[in-house]
XYZ file of C-alpha atoms in Angstrom:
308
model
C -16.890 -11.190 -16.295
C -19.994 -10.542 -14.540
C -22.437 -7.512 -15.679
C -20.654 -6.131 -18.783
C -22.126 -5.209 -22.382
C -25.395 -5.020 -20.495
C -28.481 -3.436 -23.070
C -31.846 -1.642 -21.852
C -33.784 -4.882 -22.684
C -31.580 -6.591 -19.984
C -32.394 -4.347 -17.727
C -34.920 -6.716 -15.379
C -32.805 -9.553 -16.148
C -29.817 -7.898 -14.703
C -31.688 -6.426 -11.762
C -33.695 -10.182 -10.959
C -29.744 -11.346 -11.097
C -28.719 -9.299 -8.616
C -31.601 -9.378 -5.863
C -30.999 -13.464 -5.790
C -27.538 -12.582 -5.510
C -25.809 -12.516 -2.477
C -25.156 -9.111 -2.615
C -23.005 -7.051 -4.185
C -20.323 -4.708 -2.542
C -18.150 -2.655 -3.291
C -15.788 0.195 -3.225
C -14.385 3.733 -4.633
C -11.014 3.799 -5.600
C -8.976 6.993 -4.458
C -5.313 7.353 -4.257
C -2.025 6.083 -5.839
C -1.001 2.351 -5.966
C -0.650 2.151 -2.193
C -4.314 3.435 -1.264
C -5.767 1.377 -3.721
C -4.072 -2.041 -2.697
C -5.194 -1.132 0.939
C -8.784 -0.312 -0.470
C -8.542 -3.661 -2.678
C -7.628 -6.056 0.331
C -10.118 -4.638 2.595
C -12.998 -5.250 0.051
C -12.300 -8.401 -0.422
C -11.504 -9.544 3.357
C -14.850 -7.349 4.652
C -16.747 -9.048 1.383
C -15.578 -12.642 2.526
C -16.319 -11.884 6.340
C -19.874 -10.763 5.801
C -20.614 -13.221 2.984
C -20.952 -10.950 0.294
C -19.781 -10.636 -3.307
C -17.162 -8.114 -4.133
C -16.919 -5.881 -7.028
C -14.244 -3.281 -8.047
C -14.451 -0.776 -10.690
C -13.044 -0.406 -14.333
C -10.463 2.081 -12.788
C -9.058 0.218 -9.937
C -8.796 -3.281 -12.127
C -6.918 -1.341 -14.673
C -4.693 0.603 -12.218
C -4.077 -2.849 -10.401
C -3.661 -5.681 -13.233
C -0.438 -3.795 -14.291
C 1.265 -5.100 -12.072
C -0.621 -8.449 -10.590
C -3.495 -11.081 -10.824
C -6.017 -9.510 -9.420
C -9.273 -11.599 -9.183
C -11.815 -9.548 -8.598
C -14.564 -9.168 -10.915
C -15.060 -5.880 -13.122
C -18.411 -3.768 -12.448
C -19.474 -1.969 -15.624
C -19.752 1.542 -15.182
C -23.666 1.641 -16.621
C -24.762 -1.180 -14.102
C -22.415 1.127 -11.080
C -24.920 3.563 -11.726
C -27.884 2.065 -11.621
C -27.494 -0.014 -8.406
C -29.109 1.301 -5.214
C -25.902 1.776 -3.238
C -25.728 2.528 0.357
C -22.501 4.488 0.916
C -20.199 3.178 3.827
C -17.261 4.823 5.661
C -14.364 3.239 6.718
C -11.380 4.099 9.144
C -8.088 3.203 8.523
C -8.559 0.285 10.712
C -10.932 -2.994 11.806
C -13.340 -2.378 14.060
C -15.834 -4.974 15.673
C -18.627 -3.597 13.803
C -17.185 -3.817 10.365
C -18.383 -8.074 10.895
C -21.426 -7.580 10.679
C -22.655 -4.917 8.099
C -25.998 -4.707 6.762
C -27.203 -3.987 3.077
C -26.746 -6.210 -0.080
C -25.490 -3.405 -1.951
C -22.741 -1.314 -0.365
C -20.311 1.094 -1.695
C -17.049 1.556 0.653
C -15.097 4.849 0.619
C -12.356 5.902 2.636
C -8.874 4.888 2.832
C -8.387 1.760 4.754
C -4.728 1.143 5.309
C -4.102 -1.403 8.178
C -3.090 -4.791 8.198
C -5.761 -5.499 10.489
C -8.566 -5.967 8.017
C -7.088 -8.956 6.504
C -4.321 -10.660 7.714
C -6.073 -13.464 8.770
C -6.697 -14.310 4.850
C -2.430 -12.763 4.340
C -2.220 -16.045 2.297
C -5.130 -15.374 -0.209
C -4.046 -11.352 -0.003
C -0.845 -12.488 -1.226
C -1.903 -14.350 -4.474
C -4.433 -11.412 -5.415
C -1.225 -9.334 -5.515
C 1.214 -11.866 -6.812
C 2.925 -10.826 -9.580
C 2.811 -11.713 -13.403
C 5.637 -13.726 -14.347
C 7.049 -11.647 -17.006
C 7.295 -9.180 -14.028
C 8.491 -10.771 -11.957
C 11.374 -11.957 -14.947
C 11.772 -8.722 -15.575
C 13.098 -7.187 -12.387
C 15.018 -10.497 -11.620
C 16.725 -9.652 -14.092
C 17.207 -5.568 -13.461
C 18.443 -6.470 -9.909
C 21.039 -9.203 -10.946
C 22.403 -6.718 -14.105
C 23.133 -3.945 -11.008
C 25.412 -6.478 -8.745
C 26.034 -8.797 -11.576
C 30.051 -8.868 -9.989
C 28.170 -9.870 -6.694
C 27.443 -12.939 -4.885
C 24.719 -14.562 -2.837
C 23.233 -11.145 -2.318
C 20.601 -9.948 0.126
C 19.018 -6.772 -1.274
C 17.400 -4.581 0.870
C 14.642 -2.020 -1.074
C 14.590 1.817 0.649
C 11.503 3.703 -0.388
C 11.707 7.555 -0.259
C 8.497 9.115 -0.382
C 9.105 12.853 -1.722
C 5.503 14.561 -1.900
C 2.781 16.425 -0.180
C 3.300 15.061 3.029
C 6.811 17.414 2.528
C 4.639 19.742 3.937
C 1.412 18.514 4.851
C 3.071 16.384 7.780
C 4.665 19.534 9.569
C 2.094 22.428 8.682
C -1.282 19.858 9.210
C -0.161 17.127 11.097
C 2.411 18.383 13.856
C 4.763 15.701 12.357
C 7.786 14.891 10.485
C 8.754 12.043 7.204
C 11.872 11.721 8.962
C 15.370 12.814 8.509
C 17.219 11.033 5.238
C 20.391 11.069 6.674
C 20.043 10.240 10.278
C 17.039 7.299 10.165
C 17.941 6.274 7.014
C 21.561 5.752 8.045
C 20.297 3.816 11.117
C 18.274 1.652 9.187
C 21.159 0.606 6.616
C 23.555 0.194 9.319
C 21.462 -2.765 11.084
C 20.758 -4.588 8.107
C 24.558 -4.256 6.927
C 25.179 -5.308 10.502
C 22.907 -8.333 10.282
C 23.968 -9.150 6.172
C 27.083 -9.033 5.389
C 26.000 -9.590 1.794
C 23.478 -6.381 2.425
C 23.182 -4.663 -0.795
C 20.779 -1.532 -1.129
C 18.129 -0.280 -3.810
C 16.619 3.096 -3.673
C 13.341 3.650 -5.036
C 12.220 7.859 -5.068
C 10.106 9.941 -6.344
C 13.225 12.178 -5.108
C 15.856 10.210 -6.078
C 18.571 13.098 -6.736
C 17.360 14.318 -3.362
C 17.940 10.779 -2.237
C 21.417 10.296 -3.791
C 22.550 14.179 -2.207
C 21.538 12.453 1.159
C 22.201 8.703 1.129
C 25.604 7.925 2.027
C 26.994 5.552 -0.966
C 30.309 5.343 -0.565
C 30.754 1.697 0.453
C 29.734 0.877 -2.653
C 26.232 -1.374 -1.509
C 23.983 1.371 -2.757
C 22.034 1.769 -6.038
C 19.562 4.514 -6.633
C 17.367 3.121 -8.923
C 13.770 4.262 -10.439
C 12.021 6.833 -12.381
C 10.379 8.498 -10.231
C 7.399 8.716 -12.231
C 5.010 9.167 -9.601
C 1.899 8.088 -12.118
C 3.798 4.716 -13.020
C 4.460 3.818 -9.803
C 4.269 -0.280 -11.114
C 7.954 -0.974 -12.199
C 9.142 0.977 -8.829
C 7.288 -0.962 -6.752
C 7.940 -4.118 -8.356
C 11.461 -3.657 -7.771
C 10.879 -2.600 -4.141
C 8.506 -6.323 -3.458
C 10.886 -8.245 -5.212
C 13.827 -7.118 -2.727
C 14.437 -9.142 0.595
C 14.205 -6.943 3.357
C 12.529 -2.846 3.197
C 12.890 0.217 4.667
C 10.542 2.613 4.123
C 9.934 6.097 5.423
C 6.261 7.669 5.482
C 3.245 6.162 3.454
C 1.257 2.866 1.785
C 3.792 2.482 -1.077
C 6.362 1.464 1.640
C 4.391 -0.889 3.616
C 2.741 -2.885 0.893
C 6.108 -3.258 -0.511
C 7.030 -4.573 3.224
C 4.155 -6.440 3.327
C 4.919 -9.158 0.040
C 8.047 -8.602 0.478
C 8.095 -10.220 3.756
C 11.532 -10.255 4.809
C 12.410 -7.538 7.915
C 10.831 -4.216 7.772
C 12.070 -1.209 9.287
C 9.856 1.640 9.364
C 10.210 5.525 10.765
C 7.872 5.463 14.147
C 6.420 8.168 16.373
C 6.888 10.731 13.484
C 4.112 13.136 14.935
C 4.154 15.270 18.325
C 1.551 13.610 21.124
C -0.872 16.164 20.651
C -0.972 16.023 16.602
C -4.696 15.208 15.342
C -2.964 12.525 12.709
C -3.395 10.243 15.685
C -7.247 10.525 15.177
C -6.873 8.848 12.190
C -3.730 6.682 12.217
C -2.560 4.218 14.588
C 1.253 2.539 14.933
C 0.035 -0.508 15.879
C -2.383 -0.638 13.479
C -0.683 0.129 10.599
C 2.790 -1.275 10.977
C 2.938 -5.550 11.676
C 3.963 -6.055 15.383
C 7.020 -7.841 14.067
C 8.313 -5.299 12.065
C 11.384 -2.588 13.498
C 10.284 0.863 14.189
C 13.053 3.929 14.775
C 11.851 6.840 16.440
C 11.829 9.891 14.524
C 13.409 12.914 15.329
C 11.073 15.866 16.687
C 13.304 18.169 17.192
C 12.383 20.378 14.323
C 8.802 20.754 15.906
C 9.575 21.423 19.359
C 11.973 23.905 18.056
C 9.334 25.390 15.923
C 6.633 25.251 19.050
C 9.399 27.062 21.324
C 9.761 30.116 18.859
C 5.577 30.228 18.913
């Protein structure tokens, strides 16, 4: 790749390179799997837009190439820190102005998570995040070995998250993650009304708080994962490689929506109308338009607000 096992003496060499470039952007990877997909796909769709060349760091192609075929090129860390960068903000969302950005050598931050960045290029998102094969073999096999007596199966993938936003969401963000047993009972029951073939995986960072919750009894439910929350790769390969998701609060959920591509059902209006989380998050925005959203259930917080 591109800049690596660069010496002092190739210093100007490097530099000349780069000034008759056409630019080189970037950006700073922050987050778990989810974060840096969103992060990935915007950097490459704002790079393309503006006519740049895109970069990522050592980190996020490590983190990433776990689990697909990324194509980014690798910048070394001893060239990241001798570029001039200009550092660059970006909301969770496109805006007009992000089509025309100035400066050859940019640095994004922030944690772009909409669908509006790049789905005009969904195709080429796609194959950056397609799968390796022995993946994709891999949990093929998994989910035929857990309805191996089944057939002609349509697997729906849930996706639990079970971390700060526990209490960030209701102390911070006047909002909720929504309730396991009520919206994630809704959820099941329309796809087992739509499938009759509708079998369920769980995927959890909570999964025993999943299983207490998550009715099972009809026998279409399997509560699978680790849970390891910093090997999130074989989870969410098993999630992407499911028909149809479900997913409850966070980037983990939608990306896994997002290749999936099947139906997506997804927990909407989880925050009161007041809450400051809509000054940086929008429904429409995040979620695709022809995805299913179920209202959450408030009630908690308006009880809460009453008492105050």
């Amino acid at each position: 790749m591109m800049f690596q096992n660069v010496s002092q003496n190739e210093d100007y060499e490097l530099f000349k390179a780069i000034r008759s470039s056409k630019g080189l952007w970037t950006i700073s990877p922050v987050g778990r799997l989810g974060n840096q997909m969103g992060q990935y796909a915007t950097l490459f769709a704002l790079a393309r837009l503006n006519s740049k060349q895109a970069y990522i760091f050592p980190a996020m192609a490590n983190y990433l190439s776990q689990n697909f075929k990324i194509t980014l090129s690798t910048l070394h860390q001893e060239v990241k820190d001798k570029i001039p960068w200009k550092n660059y903000h970006l909301s969770d969302w496109m805006e007009e102005k992000y089509k025309h950005i100035s400066g050859d050598y940019i640095k994004f931050s922030g944690y772009p998570s909409s669908w509006t960045f790049y789905h005009h290029i969904w195709e080429e998102i796609l194959c950056e995040f397609s799968f390796h094969e022995f993946t994709t073999k891999e949990v093929t096999l998994y989910l035929q070995k857990i309805t191996a007596r089944r057939q002609n199966i349509t697997y729906i993938g849930i996706h639990v998250w079970r971390g700060d936003y526990l209490h960030v969401m209701p102390q911070k963000w006047k909002g909720v993650i929504g309730d396991l047993k009520n919206y994630l009972a809704q959820a099941m029951s329309y796809f087992r009304n739509k499938y009759k073939d509708a079998f369920f995986i769980v995927v959890s960072n909570g999964i025993d708080r999943c299983s207490e919750n998550i009715d099972a009894s009809k026998g279409d439910v399997y509560f699978s994962g680790d849970g390891n929350e910093s090997k999130p790769h074989r989870d969410f390969a098993i999630l992407a490689h499911c028909n149809h998701i479900i997913m409850t609060i966070g980037t983990f959920g939608f990306w896994a929506a997002y290749l999936a591509g099947g139906k997506a059902v997804y927990l909407s209006n989880f925050t009161l109308p007041s809450s400051p989380f809509l000054n940086v998050f929008k429904y429409e925005a995040t979620y695709r338009p022809e995805w299913i959203g179920i209202d959450a259930n408030l009630s908690p917080l308006l009880v809460k607000t009453l008492k105050i």
